[in-house]
Each structure stands twice: as structure tokens, then as C-alpha cells.
């Protein structure tokens, strides 16, 4: 049970706990999945709806039901012969608040805290105000304003005997070293803390003193003394504010307005999120402490595999993955005997965004990615390449923007680097500047010139990051680095080129005097991987070098160590810039067709050919046969069926252009001016929402309009509008043009919301609403065919298909939190039982609008995977030729193992074949004419059984005609009757 046959992703939170999931296990089993695949189970920030803000790695989240709830859930899974994969978040933890004991420790004791090296903090900041301190950018306004307003308060925790600083839900400990100064009004209490230092040896004495203080403070005199202390630090008086300020200045943190983080934060964040602090999992003790619970649960047999979140955020993804693989295989021998696998192999995938042509590194020893690359491939396959140019021209015409996504992405990269991640850019620059100062030939390279060079490399970087070995870029790394290097050279003045070339060498190039040393380094790395003791020793050595290099305290620190530190910082900058600029900014600005604006996708790549899709599948089978395959995730921007329907617009670009313009004209009177009033200058772009946002709004409405929603259903339309409004607000702020999370323009946002609700108001039921509903009805069957194609390919291609919660019915969700709404399992159970009674999915075609046919497709395809497990797990992938007049409208391939075959056939780009009558998502059999699939020789003239219908088409020699194979469904999954385990 170590390698899944298929998975079901579940988003757990206090509204959907382990017990709630356990109550649905029998339904999950009926779908045909082999493993539940859960969001993070470690303790997260209270009320977290996603679990990625871990505050305690050592405990199962009590809001999910704790460890006992987990055990009950697993017991139900085992009873249905199912396993559990869990999401692990090694890169970051939730900080702020008061729930993270590790973070509270470093706030209290600074660099002498037991957990000081657990977080990626630069304790040697060049800013004197931050030297030895942690920036705490959690204030809602400027520090002085919040202090004057009495928002920052000294408080006493009676149960702990400790003083803390409170700011709303945030709690900041006061270091016990400062208690004598705090307790001036109670000298008899202060004396217990005299002589304390921050050194680790004194910290236990401080804890004892706090325990004594808690006891004394319970007395009447003690309570009076504490009250006097708090009054002396009250912000209600000038003297109290000054005293509180002096106390704060002595702490190991500097309270600051949240806006300061982008420029001054001195610790690594998750992207630009200042409530998530980067964890130094590359340190052996941090690795063990943060994974101890997962390892124990794995050893006890409660979990069977792991999914690693945001692996590119780690200092050394390769080393982390190799270490985790080694530990899991080592522990697998201790698992319950019934769960052991002969090979000891444990399922282990990573969340990784791959650019087109970028390979997942095989030396990471993982089973593959979590499937964004497949989602990108199959999504691009749905698009008609003929629509690319006219839709790009339409976008440029109506918005006045560039028709090229790359132009928008470059602007966004520069903005993100300058405004959101400037502090991280400074940190990379400082690391390189230290290297420059250590050599006579580069000592005159200024900080500013190096920063300029690094910025250009970052904004032009074509992939998330590089992975040097022994401080040297591999050939694969160099391929991408060289692209950034050449683009940076074009952007920079000639005077900066010498600095650019030197920085390129420091960031993993082979220096002229050390080619042999680079090879020795690589051999050493390989040796360390095979020797656990030497690996950990090397970790400690690199840690010392890094700390000394950052502090500037060791002029003799090796150039190689300094370079590796700089490379890590550089890689931990390029990845968040790519994510924030492309996925979270440019994808909300560029709208040629927003079905391509998805996590892991490049909107500049409009479509993918059948041949390219086949090539990707064959490469995955050869390299990562157990990689996940997904088409919907907790991170997607649009549900899988929203994207599929919008993709249908690529087949009718002229019709869509005319429709879009007509709608815009129809709704012109409803536009709002920049301050919310009705717009009188429709020729100007200075109106709400504006041409770009309006275009993307119409695409969104087309994509998510429920097939069963009537325009006169006021309640249904209102519910949909509320969901779209939530998406619109996030889209506008993420786009960072006229409003943003950083500086929201509430008047503009309200005007956009008003426009949305005006165009879908009840009085438009015979106007825009009717036109919208009619248009969706016309393209709905094309979108449904795209959805059937996408679903069947995911369930039959090489890899492990993942089913995101609830998407066995139509998935018309939008970006989070919409895609994490509660799932109606009662409805799915009911329809699942009805499908069992009525037979194969084809019987549900009359009800295609409600999604039951998709549910049947998922169930039947997963049932075949179970019946013919080895066929799909290890079988060959054979692209099949399609011939005839409509060959370009079909994709076909076979899975083959031994004597067993499964033939997959799907209709694609169906709009011209459906004609004007588009009531049912099925091409009339006669329309296919002579179009046929060329079958493998073993199946010539054989009768085949369609797993999705009662149909049994027979090949005419080597040819299987589509008029027979796709007579009742737009997709087919054929097996030869009589083949053991695969017959009807």
C-alpha cells in the first residue's frame, strides 16, 4: 500500500475534521481511490482553514481531532484497504500571535535562544537597530501611533509569572534579564532576577525565578506590586509611554508597522507573507525536531507517504529530499508487518513548479511532483492554437496593453522585487558584497552596483531556481542561468557587465582557478550522501561558515562556503519572485484567455499539441511513473471545469470577440467613475472596473455559470454574484494596479462590486443575464467535452491520478477560499447509489448538466485502474495514430502490459463538429465520417468493450472508426473482452 493507485485530496480544518472525513471513507472507497491525501495535520494557527501555518510540529492539530481523531480516521481507512498520505510543510511556520513556542523563544532570548538557529534570521543586520534583534512587523499602523494610542501594552501572565507585551492577538515576551528594570516598584521581587544574562546557562534560573514570582504575585502584596508595575508602564501617561518604549527598545525584537517588512525584514519569510517565518530545515537538529511527529506516525503505520510543500523554498532541496528518503526507508522496516513493503520504498512527492522543458531532478530520489506540470499540459491541450493570435489581438485592442504575457510578467517581476521583496534582495546583495570585499580584484564593486546586477538576473530568471552541486551549477542549471544572464546583459549598462560576469561566477560558475576543485566538490557531495555521519558534520561546517560569513567575522572563511551561502539566498529569492510576480500578479493582469492563467502554467504558452502531450506522458513514465496527476488543487485559481469551459472560447475567437464587445457596450451605462459615481466618459479607461478587469469578469462569469442556473433565479444568481465578487476583490488586489493588499483603494473596489451586482441584478434578467445564460448554454457542451477529455486523460495517463475533494461533480469553483467550500457529500452519495442502479456513465448523458455523468466517469475509470492495476501502474504508453477528415479532433493512446490493453479515446476541439445545435456534449456519429484510430496489431478486428458504456465497437482490421467508438459518449475507455481482470 506504499505507492497509491489513486488519491483523494482532503482539506481538513475545524469545520471538517478527522471524524468528518472518517464518516465519508466508505464513499471515498466507492469512488475507487486507494489513498486519502490530507492537508497538513500538524498544529496550525487557531482557526486556520488550510493548515500551512504550522505553529507546533510536535502535535497533531487538536482542531482536527488530535491524534486520537487521526487514529479513528486511519482505522476507517484500513477497514476499506486504504492508506493515508499527508502534506508536510518543512519550509515555514506561522509566526506572530502567541502560539508558536519556538518563535516565542527567540523573541524572548534572541540569538541565545535554544531555537535561535531554527529560523532563518540574519542576526548580523547592517542596521544597528536590528543587530541581534528580530524585526516584528505585526503592527497595524506606525509604531509611534500605536504606542501613543495605547494599543501596545505591558501585561502580566499570572499562571506563568512572566511579563509580556500585548498587541491585540499578538504576544511578545519580555526577556527576564529586564525584569529588575520592570520591577522597580517592587525591589523585593526584582532581586530574584538580578545578575541574569541571556546565556543559555542562565535561562533555567530565569524560569525558576518566574515560577517563584508567580507564587509571590498571588499574595495580596504581590498583586499590589504587579499592579503598580503595570501602572508605571501605562501608555495613558507620558512617563508610562516613555518607560514602556525604553523597555521595548531593550528587547530582542523591534515592533514595527507591517509595511516595514518589505524593506527591512531580517528573516526569511514565505514569499512576502510576514506571518510565515522560514525554517532552517537544512540543520540536522531542525530536520529531526520538525519531522519527529511525522516519523513516529509513519513508523506506527498511521501514515503511508508524504507530500512536501514548497520544496523550492528550502536551502538545499536536493539534500533535504535525499535525507528524507533515507529516513523514511530506514523507518519503513519498523512499521507494522502488514504495512511493510518488500522494497522498503515509501511514496514521496514534492510540490514543484516546472517550466516547459525543465526536468525534475532525478537525484532528488522522489516519486515525482504533485501534478501541476500535468495540469498545465492537459489544460494547454484543450486550447485551439488557432485562437491564440486573434484573442491576443482582442486583448490588446480592448485594454491598450501588450498582447504578450511576457511583457506583463516582466513588469510584475520588477514591481514585486522593488516593493515586496526589497529586503530579500538586499540580503543576497550583502552576501555577494562580502565576497567582493575579500578579493583585491573585486573590492571596489559597490553594494549598489551588485544590487543592480542581481536585480536584473532575478527579474529575467526563467525558472524558479537553480540547484548547484558543490557550489557549481550543473549543465541543466546553466541552461536557465544563461538565459537570465543574457537578458540581464541586454538590460544593464556596459559598465556593469564586468560585475555581472563576476556575480554569475559567484552564483555557481566555474572560477578560472578552480575547475578541478569544482569536480572535487561534486565528488565530495556524492560521498557525503552515502555517509550519514559525514553528511551531518558537513552540515555543521557549512552552518559555521555561513554564520561567520554573514557576520563578517571570519576573513578566512572559504570562498566556496561564502559562494554557497550566496547561492542559497539567491535561489530563495528567485523562487518567491517568480511565484508572486507570475502567479499572484501578472496572472491577474493579463487576460487573453484566463483558462491559461493557472498555478504552474505559463499564460504565454497558449496551447499544446497532441504530439507534445504524448511526449510529456512518455517522459513521465520513463522518469517518474508514480508522479501525481491533478487538474484541481487547493491552490487553483479556477476549478477544472471552469478552465475547460473558458478554453472552449479558443475555438470561437471571432464569436467571443463580438460577444465581449456587445456585452461591454450593453453594460456601459452601468460603469462607475473612479470614485464610484456613474461614468460619463466611456471612451476613457478611467472607470470601474476598467476594460481589462471587465474582460476577465465576463470570462469568469462564462466559466463558472452553473449549467442548471436560470437567469430568473434571483437567489441563485445572487449566490453566484457573491462568490464572483469575492474572486473579483482578490483578483483586483493581487493584480496590484488600481488597488492592492498593501494599499487598498476601497472606493474603486466598491465601484467594481457595484458594477458586478448591477449587471446581474434582477432587472437585467431579460438583458445581460439572458444573453450570458444563452451564451453559456451554447458553449456548455463544448466545455463539457473538454471536461470529459481532461478527466479521462488524468485517470488513465502514466502517474497517480489525484481527485480534489468534491470535483467528481462539475467543479465551477474559483480561487480560494471558494475552492475550499464545504462539499455536499450527501448529494454525491445519493447520486453515486443511483449510478450504481442505472449502470455505466453513458446512461447519465441525458443528465449531463448536473454532473452525474462526470461522477460516473470517475468511478468507472478508477474501477478499471483497480481491476487492471499493473496495466496502469507499469504498462507502456503507446500514442495511437488518428486518420481521416477529423483526425485533429481526437486524441488516442493505449496502455499496454503483457496481453492486456486499454484504449483511451477522447474528442477534442469539438466546436466545429457540434455545429449550431449544441444541446448535448456529443458529436453526431455520422459527422466523424472516415475518422478512425489505428489500433495495435494485437487488437486488429477484435471486439472491444467500452468501460464507460454498453457499447462494444469492433475494429475493421487495424481501424477503429470514431462513428462506432464515440457513438454514445464523447470519450471511450476500451478493453478487450476476455482479458483477465479487464473484461466486461
JSON list of N, CA, C and O in Angstrom, two decimals, residues 620-655:
[
{"chain": "A", "resi": 620, "resn": "UNK", "atom": "N", "xyz": [7.32, 11.15, -18.50]},
{"chain": "A", "resi": 620, "resn": "UNK", "atom": "CA", "xyz": [6.94, 10.92, -17.10]},
{"chain": "A", "resi": 620, "resn": "UNK", "atom": "C", "xyz": [6.99, 9.43, -16.78]},
{"chain": "A", "resi": 620, "resn": "UNK", "atom": "O", "xyz": [7.47, 9.03, -15.72]},
{"chain": "A", "resi": 621, "resn": "UNK", "atom": "N", "xyz": [6.51, 8.60, -17.68]},
{"chain": "A", "resi": 621, "resn": "UNK", "atom": "CA", "xyz": [6.52, 7.16, -17.45]},
{"chain": "A", "resi": 621, "resn": "UNK", "atom": "C", "xyz": [7.95, 6.65, -17.32]},
{"chain": "A", "resi": 621, "resn": "UNK", "atom": "O", "xyz": [8.23, 5.78, -16.49]},
{"chain": "A", "resi": 622, "resn": "UNK", "atom": "N", "xyz": [8.86, 7.21, -18.09]},
{"chain": "A", "resi": 622, "resn": "UNK", "atom": "CA", "xyz": [10.26, 6.77, -18.03]},
{"chain": "A", "resi": 622, "resn": "UNK", "atom": "C", "xyz": [10.97, 7.25, -16.78]},
{"chain": "A", "resi": 622, "resn": "UNK", "atom": "O", "xyz": [11.79, 6.52, -16.21]},
{"chain": "A", "resi": 623, "resn": "UNK", "atom": "N", "xyz": [10.65, 8.45, -16.32]},
{"chain": "A", "resi": 623, "resn": "UNK", "atom": "CA", "xyz": [11.41, 9.03, -15.22]},
{"chain": "A", "resi": 623, "resn": "UNK", "atom": "C", "xyz": [10.68, 9.00, -13.88]},
{"chain": "A", "resi": 623, "resn": "UNK", "atom": "O", "xyz": [11.29, 8.71, -12.85]},
{"chain": "A", "resi": 624, "resn": "UNK", "atom": "N", "xyz": [9.40, 9.31, -13.87]},
{"chain": "A", "resi": 624, "resn": "UNK", "atom": "CA", "xyz": [8.63, 9.40, -12.62]},
{"chain": "A", "resi": 624, "resn": "UNK", "atom": "C", "xyz": [7.25, 8.77, -12.83]},
{"chain": "A", "resi": 624, "resn": "UNK", "atom": "O", "xyz": [6.23, 9.47, -12.87]},
{"chain": "A", "resi": 625, "resn": "UNK", "atom": "N", "xyz": [7.21, 7.44, -12.95]},
{"chain": "A", "resi": 625, "resn": "UNK", "atom": "CA", "xyz": [5.94, 6.77, -13.27]},
{"chain": "A", "resi": 625, "resn": "UNK", "atom": "C", "xyz": [4.88, 6.90, -12.19]},
{"chain": "A", "resi": 625, "resn": "UNK", "atom": "O", "xyz": [3.71, 6.63, -12.46]},
{"chain": "A", "resi": 626, "resn": "UNK", "atom": "N", "xyz": [5.28, 7.32, -10.97]},
{"chain": "A", "resi": 626, "resn": "UNK", "atom": "CA", "xyz": [4.31, 7.44, -9.88]},
{"chain": "A", "resi": 626, "resn": "UNK", "atom": "C", "xyz": [4.06, 8.89, -9.49]},
{"chain": "A", "resi": 626, "resn": "UNK", "atom": "O", "xyz": [3.55, 9.16, -8.39]},
{"chain": "A", "resi": 627, "resn": "UNK", "atom": "N", "xyz": [4.43, 9.83, -10.35]},
{"chain": "A", "resi": 627, "resn": "UNK", "atom": "CA", "xyz": [4.13, 11.24, -10.08]},
{"chain": "A", "resi": 627, "resn": "UNK", "atom": "C", "xyz": [2.62, 11.45, -10.00]},
{"chain": "A", "resi": 627, "resn": "UNK", "atom": "O", "xyz": [1.84, 10.72, -10.61]},
{"chain": "A", "resi": 628, "resn": "UNK", "atom": "N", "xyz": [2.22, 12.45, -9.24]},
{"chain": "A", "resi": 628, "resn": "UNK", "atom": "CA", "xyz": [0.79, 12.75, -9.14]},
{"chain": "A", "resi": 628, "resn": "UNK", "atom": "C", "xyz": [0.30, 13.43, -10.42]},
{"chain": "A", "resi": 628, "resn": "UNK", "atom": "O", "xyz": [1.05, 14.16, -11.08]},
{"chain": "A", "resi": 629, "resn": "UNK", "atom": "N", "xyz": [-0.97, 13.22, -10.72]},
{"chain": "A", "resi": 629, "resn": "UNK", "atom": "CA", "xyz": [-1.64, 13.87, -11.84]},
{"chain": "A", "resi": 629, "resn": "UNK", "atom": "C", "xyz": [-2.85, 14.61, -11.27]},
{"chain": "A", "resi": 629, "resn": "UNK", "atom": "O", "xyz": [-3.73, 13.98, -10.69]},
{"chain": "A", "resi": 630, "resn": "UNK", "atom": "N", "xyz": [-2.87, 15.92, -11.41]},
{"chain": "A", "resi": 630, "resn": "UNK", "atom": "CA", "xyz": [-4.02, 16.66, -10.87]},
{"chain": "A", "resi": 630, "resn": "UNK", "atom": "C", "xyz": [-4.56, 17.62, -11.92]},
{"chain": "A", "resi": 630, "resn": "UNK", "atom": "O", "xyz": [-3.85, 18.02, -12.85]},
{"chain": "A", "resi": 631, "resn": "UNK", "atom": "N", "xyz": [-5.80, 17.97, -11.77]},
{"chain": "A", "resi": 631, "resn": "UNK", "atom": "CA", "xyz": [-6.41, 19.02, -12.58]},
{"chain": "A", "resi": 631, "resn": "UNK", "atom": "C", "xyz": [-7.14, 20.03, -11.70]},
{"chain": "A", "resi": 631, "resn": "UNK", "atom": "O", "xyz": [-7.67, 21.02, -12.20]},
{"chain": "A", "resi": 632, "resn": "UNK", "atom": "N", "xyz": [-7.16, 19.79, -10.39]},
{"chain": "A", "resi": 632, "resn": "UNK", "atom": "CA", "xyz": [-7.73, 20.73, -9.43]},
{"chain": "A", "resi": 632, "resn": "UNK", "atom": "C", "xyz": [-6.96, 20.58, -8.13]},
{"chain": "A", "resi": 632, "resn": "UNK", "atom": "O", "xyz": [-6.56, 19.47, -7.76]},
{"chain": "A", "resi": 633, "resn": "UNK", "atom": "N", "xyz": [-6.74, 21.70, -7.45]},
{"chain": "A", "resi": 633, "resn": "UNK", "atom": "CA", "xyz": [-5.99, 21.67, -6.18]},
{"chain": "A", "resi": 633, "resn": "UNK", "atom": "C", "xyz": [-6.58, 22.72, -5.24]},
{"chain": "A", "resi": 633, "resn": "UNK", "atom": "O", "xyz": [-7.42, 23.52, -5.62]},
{"chain": "A", "resi": 634, "resn": "UNK", "atom": "N", "xyz": [-6.07, 22.72, -4.02]},
{"chain": "A", "resi": 634, "resn": "UNK", "atom": "CA", "xyz": [-6.48, 23.75, -3.06]},
{"chain": "A", "resi": 634, "resn": "UNK", "atom": "C", "xyz": [-5.91, 25.11, -3.44]},
{"chain": "A", "resi": 634, "resn": "UNK", "atom": "O", "xyz": [-6.32, 26.14, -2.88]},
{"chain": "A", "resi": 635, "resn": "UNK", "atom": "N", "xyz": [-4.98, 25.15, -4.39]},
{"chain": "A", "resi": 635, "resn": "UNK", "atom": "CA", "xyz": [-4.35, 26.40, -4.81]},
{"chain": "A", "resi": 635, "resn": "UNK", "atom": "C", "xyz": [-4.83, 26.91, -6.16]},
{"chain": "A", "resi": 635, "resn": "UNK", "atom": "O", "xyz": [-4.37, 27.95, -6.63]},
{"chain": "A", "resi": 636, "resn": "UNK", "atom": "N", "xyz": [-5.70, 26.16, -6.84]},
{"chain": "A", "resi": 636, "resn": "UNK", "atom": "CA", "xyz": [-6.03, 26.58, -8.19]},
{"chain": "A", "resi": 636, "resn": "UNK", "atom": "C", "xyz": [-6.80, 27.90, -8.21]},
{"chain": "A", "resi": 636, "resn": "UNK", "atom": "O", "xyz": [-7.49, 28.25, -7.26]},
{"chain": "A", "resi": 637, "resn": "UNK", "atom": "N", "xyz": [-6.65, 28.62, -9.31]},
{"chain": "A", "resi": 637, "resn": "UNK", "atom": "CA", "xyz": [-7.31, 29.92, -9.46]},
{"chain": "A", "resi": 637, "resn": "UNK", "atom": "C", "xyz": [-8.72, 29.77, -10.03]},
{"chain": "A", "resi": 637, "resn": "UNK", "atom": "O", "xyz": [-9.56, 30.65, -9.83]},
{"chain": "A", "resi": 638, "resn": "UNK", "atom": "N", "xyz": [-8.93, 28.67, -10.75]},
{"chain": "A", "resi": 638, "resn": "UNK", "atom": "CA", "xyz": [-10.25, 28.36, -11.30]},
{"chain": "A", "resi": 638, "resn": "UNK", "atom": "C", "xyz": [-10.43, 26.86, -11.28]},
{"chain": "A", "resi": 638, "resn": "UNK", "atom": "O", "xyz": [-9.49, 26.12, -11.57]},
{"chain": "A", "resi": 639, "resn": "UNK", "atom": "N", "xyz": [-11.65, 26.42, -11.00]},
{"chain": "A", "resi": 639, "resn": "UNK", "atom": "CA", "xyz": [-11.93, 25.00, -10.99]},
{"chain": "A", "resi": 639, "resn": "UNK", "atom": "C", "xyz": [-11.66, 24.36, -12.34]},
{"chain": "A", "resi": 639, "resn": "UNK", "atom": "O", "xyz": [-11.68, 25.03, -13.39]},
{"chain": "A", "resi": 640, "resn": "UNK", "atom": "N", "xyz": [-11.45, 23.06, -12.33]},
{"chain": "A", "resi": 640, "resn": "UNK", "atom": "CA", "xyz": [-11.07, 22.37, -13.57]},
{"chain": "A", "resi": 640, "resn": "UNK", "atom": "C", "xyz": [-12.12, 22.51, -14.66]},
{"chain": "A", "resi": 640, "resn": "UNK", "atom": "O", "xyz": [-11.78, 22.61, -15.86]},
{"chain": "A", "resi": 641, "resn": "UNK", "atom": "N", "xyz": [-13.38, 22.57, -14.29]},
{"chain": "A", "resi": 641, "resn": "UNK", "atom": "CA", "xyz": [-14.42, 22.69, -15.31]},
{"chain": "A", "resi": 641, "resn": "UNK", "atom": "C", "xyz": [-14.67, 24.13, -15.72]},
{"chain": "A", "resi": 641, "resn": "UNK", "atom": "O", "xyz": [-15.18, 24.39, -16.82]},
{"chain": "A", "resi": 642, "resn": "UNK", "atom": "N", "xyz": [-14.30, 25.08, -14.87]},
{"chain": "A", "resi": 642, "resn": "UNK", "atom": "CA", "xyz": [-14.29, 26.49, -15.28]},
{"chain": "A", "resi": 642, "resn": "UNK", "atom": "C", "xyz": [-13.25, 26.68, -16.37]},
{"chain": "A", "resi": 642, "resn": "UNK", "atom": "O", "xyz": [-13.51, 27.28, -17.42]},
{"chain": "A", "resi": 643, "resn": "UNK", "atom": "N", "xyz": [-12.06, 26.17, -16.14]},
{"chain": "A", "resi": 643, "resn": "UNK", "atom": "CA", "xyz": [-10.98, 26.31, -17.13]},
{"chain": "A", "resi": 643, "resn": "UNK", "atom": "C", "xyz": [-11.37, 25.62, -18.44]},
{"chain": "A", "resi": 643, "resn": "UNK", "atom": "O", "xyz": [-11.09, 26.12, -19.53]},
{"chain": "A", "resi": 644, "resn": "UNK", "atom": "N", "xyz": [-11.98, 24.44, -18.32]},
{"chain": "A", "resi": 644, "resn": "UNK", "atom": "CA", "xyz": [-12.35, 23.70, -19.53]},
{"chain": "A", "resi": 644, "resn": "UNK", "atom": "C", "xyz": [-13.35, 24.47, -20.37]},
{"chain": "A", "resi": 644, "resn": "UNK", "atom": "O", "xyz": [-13.26, 24.51, -21.61]},
{"chain": "A", "resi": 645, "resn": "UNK", "atom": "N", "xyz": [-14.32, 25.11, -19.72]},
{"chain": "A", "resi": 645, "resn": "UNK", "atom": "CA", "xyz": [-15.32, 25.86, -20.48]},
{"chain": "A", "resi": 645, "resn": "UNK", "atom": "C", "xyz": [-14.73, 27.12, -21.09]},
{"chain": "A", "resi": 645, "resn": "UNK", "atom": "O", "xyz": [-15.01, 27.46, -22.25]},
{"chain": "A", "resi": 646, "resn": "UNK", "atom": "N", "xyz": [-13.89, 27.83, -20.34]},
{"chain": "A", "resi": 646, "resn": "UNK", "atom": "CA", "xyz": [-13.26, 29.03, -20.90]},
{"chain": "A", "resi": 646, "resn": "UNK", "atom": "C", "xyz": [-12.35, 28.64, -22.07]},
{"chain": "A", "resi": 646, "resn": "UNK", "atom": "O", "xyz": [-12.24, 29.37, -23.06]},
{"chain": "A", "resi": 647, "resn": "UNK", "atom": "N", "xyz": [-11.70, 27.47, -21.96]},
{"chain": "A", "resi": 647, "resn": "UNK", "atom": "CA", "xyz": [-10.84, 27.00, -23.05]},
{"chain": "A", "resi": 647, "resn": "UNK", "atom": "C", "xyz": [-11.64, 26.87, -24.35]},
{"chain": "A", "resi": 647, "resn": "UNK", "atom": "O", "xyz": [-11.09, 27.04, -25.46]},
{"chain": "A", "resi": 648, "resn": "UNK", "atom": "N", "xyz": [-12.93, 26.58, -24.23]},
{"chain": "A", "resi": 648, "resn": "UNK", "atom": "CA", "xyz": [-13.77, 26.43, -25.43]},
{"chain": "A", "resi": 648, "resn": "UNK", "atom": "C", "xyz": [-13.82, 27.73, -26.24]},
{"chain": "A", "resi": 648, "resn": "UNK", "atom": "O", "xyz": [-14.06, 27.70, -27.45]},
{"chain": "A", "resi": 649, "resn": "UNK", "atom": "N", "xyz": [-13.58, 28.87, -25.58]},
{"chain": "A", "resi": 649, "resn": "UNK", "atom": "CA", "xyz": [-13.59, 30.14, -26.30]},
{"chain": "A", "resi": 649, "resn": "UNK", "atom": "C", "xyz": [-12.46, 30.23, -27.32]},
{"chain": "A", "resi": 649, "resn": "UNK", "atom": "O", "xyz": [-12.56, 30.99, -28.29]},
{"chain": "A", "resi": 650, "resn": "UNK", "atom": "N", "xyz": [-11.40, 29.43, -27.09]},
{"chain": "A", "resi": 650, "resn": "UNK", "atom": "CA", "xyz": [-10.29, 29.43, -28.06]},
{"chain": "A", "resi": 650, "resn": "UNK", "atom": "C", "xyz": [-10.73, 28.90, -29.41]},
{"chain": "A", "resi": 650, "resn": "UNK", "atom": "O", "xyz": [-10.08, 29.18, -30.43]},
{"chain": "A", "resi": 651, "resn": "UNK", "atom": "N", "xyz": [-11.81, 28.15, -29.43]},
{"chain": "A", "resi": 651, "resn": "UNK", "atom": "CA", "xyz": [-12.31, 27.57, -30.69]},
{"chain": "A", "resi": 651, "resn": "UNK", "atom": "C", "xyz": [-13.24, 28.52, -31.45]},
{"chain": "A", "resi": 651, "resn": "UNK", "atom": "O", "xyz": [-13.51, 28.31, -32.63]},
{"chain": "A", "resi": 652, "resn": "UNK", "atom": "N", "xyz": [-13.70, 29.56, -30.77]},
{"chain": "A", "resi": 652, "resn": "UNK", "atom": "CA", "xyz": [-14.63, 30.51, -31.40]},
{"chain": "A", "resi": 652, "resn": "UNK", "atom": "C", "xyz": [-14.16, 31.95, -31.13]},
{"chain": "A", "resi": 652, "resn": "UNK", "atom": "O", "xyz": [-14.91, 32.77, -30.60]},
{"chain": "A", "resi": 653, "resn": "UNK", "atom": "N", "xyz": [-12.92, 32.28, -31.45]},
{"chain": "A", "resi": 653, "resn": "UNK", "atom": "CA", "xyz": [-12.39, 33.60, -31.09]},
{"chain": "A", "resi": 653, "resn": "UNK", "atom": "C", "xyz": [-13.18, 34.76, -31.67]},
{"chain": "A", "resi": 653, "resn": "UNK", "atom": "O", "xyz": [-13.37, 35.79, -31.01]},
{"chain": "A", "resi": 654, "resn": "UNK", "atom": "N", "xyz": [-13.65, 34.64, -32.90]},
{"chain": "A", "resi": 654, "resn": "UNK", "atom": "CA", "xyz": [-14.40, 35.73, -33.51]},
{"chain": "A", "resi": 654, "resn": "UNK", "atom": "C", "xyz": [-15.76, 35.91, -32.83]},
{"chain": "A", "resi": 654, "resn": "UNK", "atom": "O", "xyz": [-16.18, 37.05, -32.56]},
{"chain": "A", "resi": 655, "resn": "UNK", "atom": "N", "xyz": [-16.43, 34.80, -32.56]},
{"chain": "A", "resi": 655, "resn": "UNK", "atom": "CA", "xyz": [-17.71, 34.89, -31.87]},
{"chain": "A", "resi": 655, "resn": "UNK", "atom": "C", "xyz": [-17.54, 35.48, -30.48]},
{"chain": "A", "resi": 655, "resn": "UNK", "atom": "O", "xyz": [-18.34, 36.30, -30.03]}
]
